[in-house]
């Protein structure tokens, strides 16, 4: 195991960052069996792209997953640990024809619109019942979204209007 893959690196983070990752994990994921095929490496990228996220390495995130109480679903020698987790979502679903429903369906895209969709999917306070894209934009402004994030949202809104 390389140093960057060592889960002990989690303990070296400042308390505030350790709490931020563990709180985010517990707010967005539940223990599940069988595992949903999510590795700590994949989840670290979802966390980093979230509005409250920051960069972490693979080992740090493996340690965070364990600290959050998730059970590893692979041998300890594996480089990219998988865990018995599934995404938590207690939000009411968006109405079928809404911008939010369209946005959620874009989560598999490998572009800025897909990034916005994935962030929205894991943000437990995201306004799933918004009836107008402007409500989503207002929400993101209140959350302190970056200019890049807002440009990506504008692109998503434009595509949705053309669809």
mmCIF file of C-alpha atoms in Angstrom, residues 8-158:
data_model
loop_
_atom_site.group_PDB
_atom_site.id
_atom_site.type_symbol
_atom_site.label_atom_id
_atom_site.label_comp_id
_atom_site.label_asym_id
_atom_site.label_seq_id
_atom_site.Cartn_x
_atom_site.Cartn_y
_atom_site.Cartn_z
ATOM 1 C CA UNK A 8 -4.423 6.378 8.795
ATOM 2 C CA UNK A 9 -3.997 9.684 6.951
ATOM 3 C CA UNK A 10 -7.532 10.611 8.036
ATOM 4 C CA UNK A 11 -6.269 11.123 11.619
ATOM 5 C CA UNK A 12 -3.818 13.788 10.392
ATOM 6 C CA UNK A 13 -6.593 16.091 9.150
ATOM 7 C CA UNK A 14 -7.616 19.061 11.297
ATOM 8 C CA UNK A 15 -10.663 18.306 13.496
ATOM 9 C CA UNK A 16 -12.927 20.585 11.453
ATOM 10 C CA UNK A 17 -12.103 18.774 8.200
ATOM 11 C CA UNK A 18 -12.524 15.331 9.794
ATOM 12 C CA UNK A 19 -15.950 16.362 11.104
ATOM 13 C CA UNK A 20 -16.924 17.870 7.735
ATOM 14 C CA UNK A 21 -16.208 14.639 5.835
ATOM 15 C CA UNK A 22 -17.829 12.338 8.413
ATOM 16 C CA UNK A 23 -20.898 14.599 8.692
ATOM 17 C CA UNK A 24 -21.215 14.700 4.885
ATOM 18 C CA UNK A 25 -20.924 10.907 4.646
ATOM 19 C CA UNK A 26 -23.524 10.312 7.349
ATOM 20 C CA UNK A 27 -25.889 12.884 5.845
ATOM 21 C CA UNK A 28 -25.658 11.431 2.345
ATOM 22 C CA UNK A 29 -25.083 7.677 2.738
ATOM 23 C CA UNK A 30 -26.540 4.733 4.658
ATOM 24 C CA UNK A 31 -25.109 1.330 5.467
ATOM 25 C CA UNK A 32 -26.296 -1.218 2.894
ATOM 26 C CA UNK A 33 -25.906 -4.869 2.127
ATOM 27 C CA UNK A 34 -24.943 -5.834 -0.466
ATOM 28 C CA UNK A 35 -22.664 -2.891 -1.291
ATOM 29 C CA UNK A 36 -23.789 -0.599 -4.066
ATOM 30 C CA UNK A 37 -20.448 -0.793 -5.855
ATOM 31 C CA UNK A 38 -19.157 2.496 -4.458
ATOM 32 C CA UNK A 39 -15.501 2.803 -3.562
ATOM 33 C CA UNK A 40 -13.943 5.316 -1.224
ATOM 34 C CA UNK A 41 -12.095 6.667 -4.268
ATOM 35 C CA UNK A 42 -15.359 7.314 -6.155
ATOM 36 C CA UNK A 43 -17.027 8.838 -3.101
ATOM 37 C CA UNK A 44 -14.076 11.141 -2.393
ATOM 38 C CA UNK A 45 -14.625 12.678 -5.831
ATOM 39 C CA UNK A 46 -18.338 13.171 -5.140
ATOM 40 C CA UNK A 47 -17.434 14.843 -1.837
ATOM 41 C CA UNK A 48 -14.812 17.081 -3.469
ATOM 42 C CA UNK A 49 -17.350 18.310 -6.045
ATOM 43 C CA UNK A 50 -20.012 18.998 -3.410
ATOM 44 C CA UNK A 51 -20.580 22.602 -2.347
ATOM 45 C CA UNK A 52 -18.994 21.907 1.055
ATOM 46 C CA UNK A 53 -16.221 19.652 -0.259
ATOM 47 C CA UNK A 54 -12.453 19.975 -0.449
ATOM 48 C CA UNK A 55 -9.618 17.833 -1.806
ATOM 49 C CA UNK A 56 -8.703 14.622 0.021
ATOM 50 C CA UNK A 57 -6.564 11.679 -1.031
ATOM 51 C CA UNK A 58 -7.719 8.080 -1.329
ATOM 52 C CA UNK A 59 -6.284 6.929 2.008
ATOM 53 C CA UNK A 60 -7.797 9.846 3.901
ATOM 54 C CA UNK A 61 -11.213 9.049 2.492
ATOM 55 C CA UNK A 62 -10.879 5.333 3.331
ATOM 56 C CA UNK A 63 -10.189 6.377 6.920
ATOM 57 C CA UNK A 64 -13.171 8.749 6.840
ATOM 58 C CA UNK A 65 -15.479 5.971 5.628
ATOM 59 C CA UNK A 66 -14.380 3.781 8.522
ATOM 60 C CA UNK A 67 -14.716 6.680 10.994
ATOM 61 C CA UNK A 68 -18.260 7.291 9.734
ATOM 62 C CA UNK A 69 -19.067 3.691 10.647
ATOM 63 C CA UNK A 70 -19.229 2.086 7.203
ATOM 64 C CA UNK A 71 -18.100 -1.521 6.792
ATOM 65 C CA UNK A 72 -15.491 -2.362 4.197
ATOM 66 C CA UNK A 73 -16.726 -4.804 1.534
ATOM 67 C CA UNK A 74 -13.333 -5.865 0.185
ATOM 68 C CA UNK A 75 -10.048 -7.312 1.463
ATOM 69 C CA UNK A 76 -7.849 -4.782 3.318
ATOM 70 C CA UNK A 77 -5.096 -5.186 0.707
ATOM 71 C CA UNK A 78 -7.272 -3.788 -2.078
ATOM 72 C CA UNK A 79 -6.181 -0.323 -3.166
ATOM 73 C CA UNK A 80 -9.679 1.107 -3.752
ATOM 74 C CA UNK A 81 -11.830 -0.103 -0.897
ATOM 75 C CA UNK A 82 -15.517 -0.616 -1.510
ATOM 76 C CA UNK A 83 -18.002 -0.172 1.305
ATOM 77 C CA UNK A 84 -21.469 -1.400 2.201
ATOM 78 C CA UNK A 85 -23.174 1.923 1.433
ATOM 79 C CA UNK A 86 -26.074 3.366 -0.494
ATOM 80 C CA UNK A 87 -27.071 6.958 -1.093
ATOM 81 C CA UNK A 88 -29.535 8.395 1.411
ATOM 82 C CA UNK A 89 -32.322 10.512 0.005
ATOM 83 C CA UNK A 90 -35.207 11.572 2.189
ATOM 84 C CA UNK A 91 -36.181 14.483 -0.044
ATOM 85 C CA UNK A 92 -39.504 14.444 -1.837
ATOM 86 C CA UNK A 93 -38.965 13.540 -5.496
ATOM 87 C CA UNK A 94 -39.221 16.320 -8.072
ATOM 88 C CA UNK A 95 -42.317 16.477 -10.261
ATOM 89 C CA UNK A 96 -41.814 14.592 -13.527
ATOM 90 C CA UNK A 97 -41.723 17.504 -15.981
ATOM 91 C CA UNK A 98 -39.708 19.871 -13.787
ATOM 92 C CA UNK A 99 -36.226 21.239 -14.369
ATOM 93 C CA UNK A 100 -35.051 19.445 -11.216
ATOM 94 C CA UNK A 101 -36.232 16.044 -12.544
ATOM 95 C CA UNK A 102 -34.425 16.741 -15.841
ATOM 96 C CA UNK A 103 -31.289 17.830 -13.945
ATOM 97 C CA UNK A 104 -31.257 14.715 -11.741
ATOM 98 C CA UNK A 105 -31.399 12.573 -14.884
ATOM 99 C CA UNK A 106 -28.140 14.190 -16.130
ATOM 100 C CA UNK A 107 -25.999 12.698 -13.336
ATOM 101 C CA UNK A 108 -24.174 10.267 -15.615
ATOM 102 C CA UNK A 109 -22.866 12.986 -17.938
ATOM 103 C CA UNK A 110 -19.124 13.659 -17.961
ATOM 104 C CA UNK A 111 -19.406 17.427 -18.357
ATOM 105 C CA UNK A 112 -20.235 20.501 -16.236
ATOM 106 C CA UNK A 113 -23.995 19.784 -16.408
ATOM 107 C CA UNK A 114 -23.305 16.287 -15.063
ATOM 108 C CA UNK A 115 -21.223 17.838 -12.267
ATOM 109 C CA UNK A 116 -24.143 20.096 -11.314
ATOM 110 C CA UNK A 117 -26.519 17.124 -11.398
ATOM 111 C CA UNK A 118 -24.302 14.993 -9.136
ATOM 112 C CA UNK A 119 -23.913 17.857 -6.660
ATOM 113 C CA UNK A 120 -27.684 18.373 -6.626
ATOM 114 C CA UNK A 121 -28.298 14.669 -6.109
ATOM 115 C CA UNK A 122 -26.165 14.530 -2.952
ATOM 116 C CA UNK A 123 -27.199 17.915 -1.507
ATOM 117 C CA UNK A 124 -29.895 16.986 1.033
ATOM 118 C CA UNK A 125 -31.202 20.555 1.154
ATOM 119 C CA UNK A 126 -31.413 20.952 -2.636
ATOM 120 C CA UNK A 127 -34.894 22.293 -3.563
ATOM 121 C CA UNK A 128 -36.345 19.191 -5.215
ATOM 122 C CA UNK A 129 -39.798 20.785 -5.284
ATOM 123 C CA UNK A 130 -38.662 23.893 -7.178
ATOM 124 C CA UNK A 131 -41.139 24.728 -9.916
ATOM 125 C CA UNK A 132 -38.867 27.156 -11.755
ATOM 126 C CA UNK A 133 -35.118 27.005 -12.521
ATOM 127 C CA UNK A 134 -34.804 30.479 -10.975
ATOM 128 C CA UNK A 135 -35.591 28.949 -7.566
ATOM 129 C CA UNK A 136 -32.647 26.596 -8.008
ATOM 130 C CA UNK A 137 -30.404 29.476 -9.030
ATOM 131 C CA UNK A 138 -31.502 31.522 -5.992
ATOM 132 C CA UNK A 139 -30.783 28.552 -3.732
ATOM 133 C CA UNK A 140 -27.266 28.209 -5.124
ATOM 134 C CA UNK A 141 -26.563 31.911 -4.707
ATOM 135 C CA UNK A 142 -27.595 31.616 -1.040
ATOM 136 C CA UNK A 143 -25.296 28.586 -0.683
ATOM 137 C CA UNK A 144 -22.366 30.588 -2.089
ATOM 138 C CA UNK A 145 -21.965 28.723 -5.379
ATOM 139 C CA UNK A 146 -18.908 29.665 -7.422
ATOM 140 C CA UNK A 147 -19.114 31.489 -10.747
ATOM 141 C CA UNK A 148 -18.130 28.247 -12.542
ATOM 142 C CA UNK A 149 -20.951 26.402 -10.791
ATOM 143 C CA UNK A 150 -23.430 29.117 -11.739
ATOM 144 C CA UNK A 151 -22.263 29.061 -15.390
ATOM 145 C CA UNK A 152 -22.751 25.293 -15.435
ATOM 146 C CA UNK A 153 -26.244 25.710 -14.011
ATOM 147 C CA UNK A 154 -27.042 28.328 -16.675
ATOM 148 C CA UNK A 155 -25.923 25.839 -19.328
ATOM 149 C CA UNK A 156 -28.194 23.179 -17.773
ATOM 150 C CA UNK A 157 -31.161 25.558 -17.726
ATOM 151 C CA UNK A 158 -30.564 26.477 -21.367
#
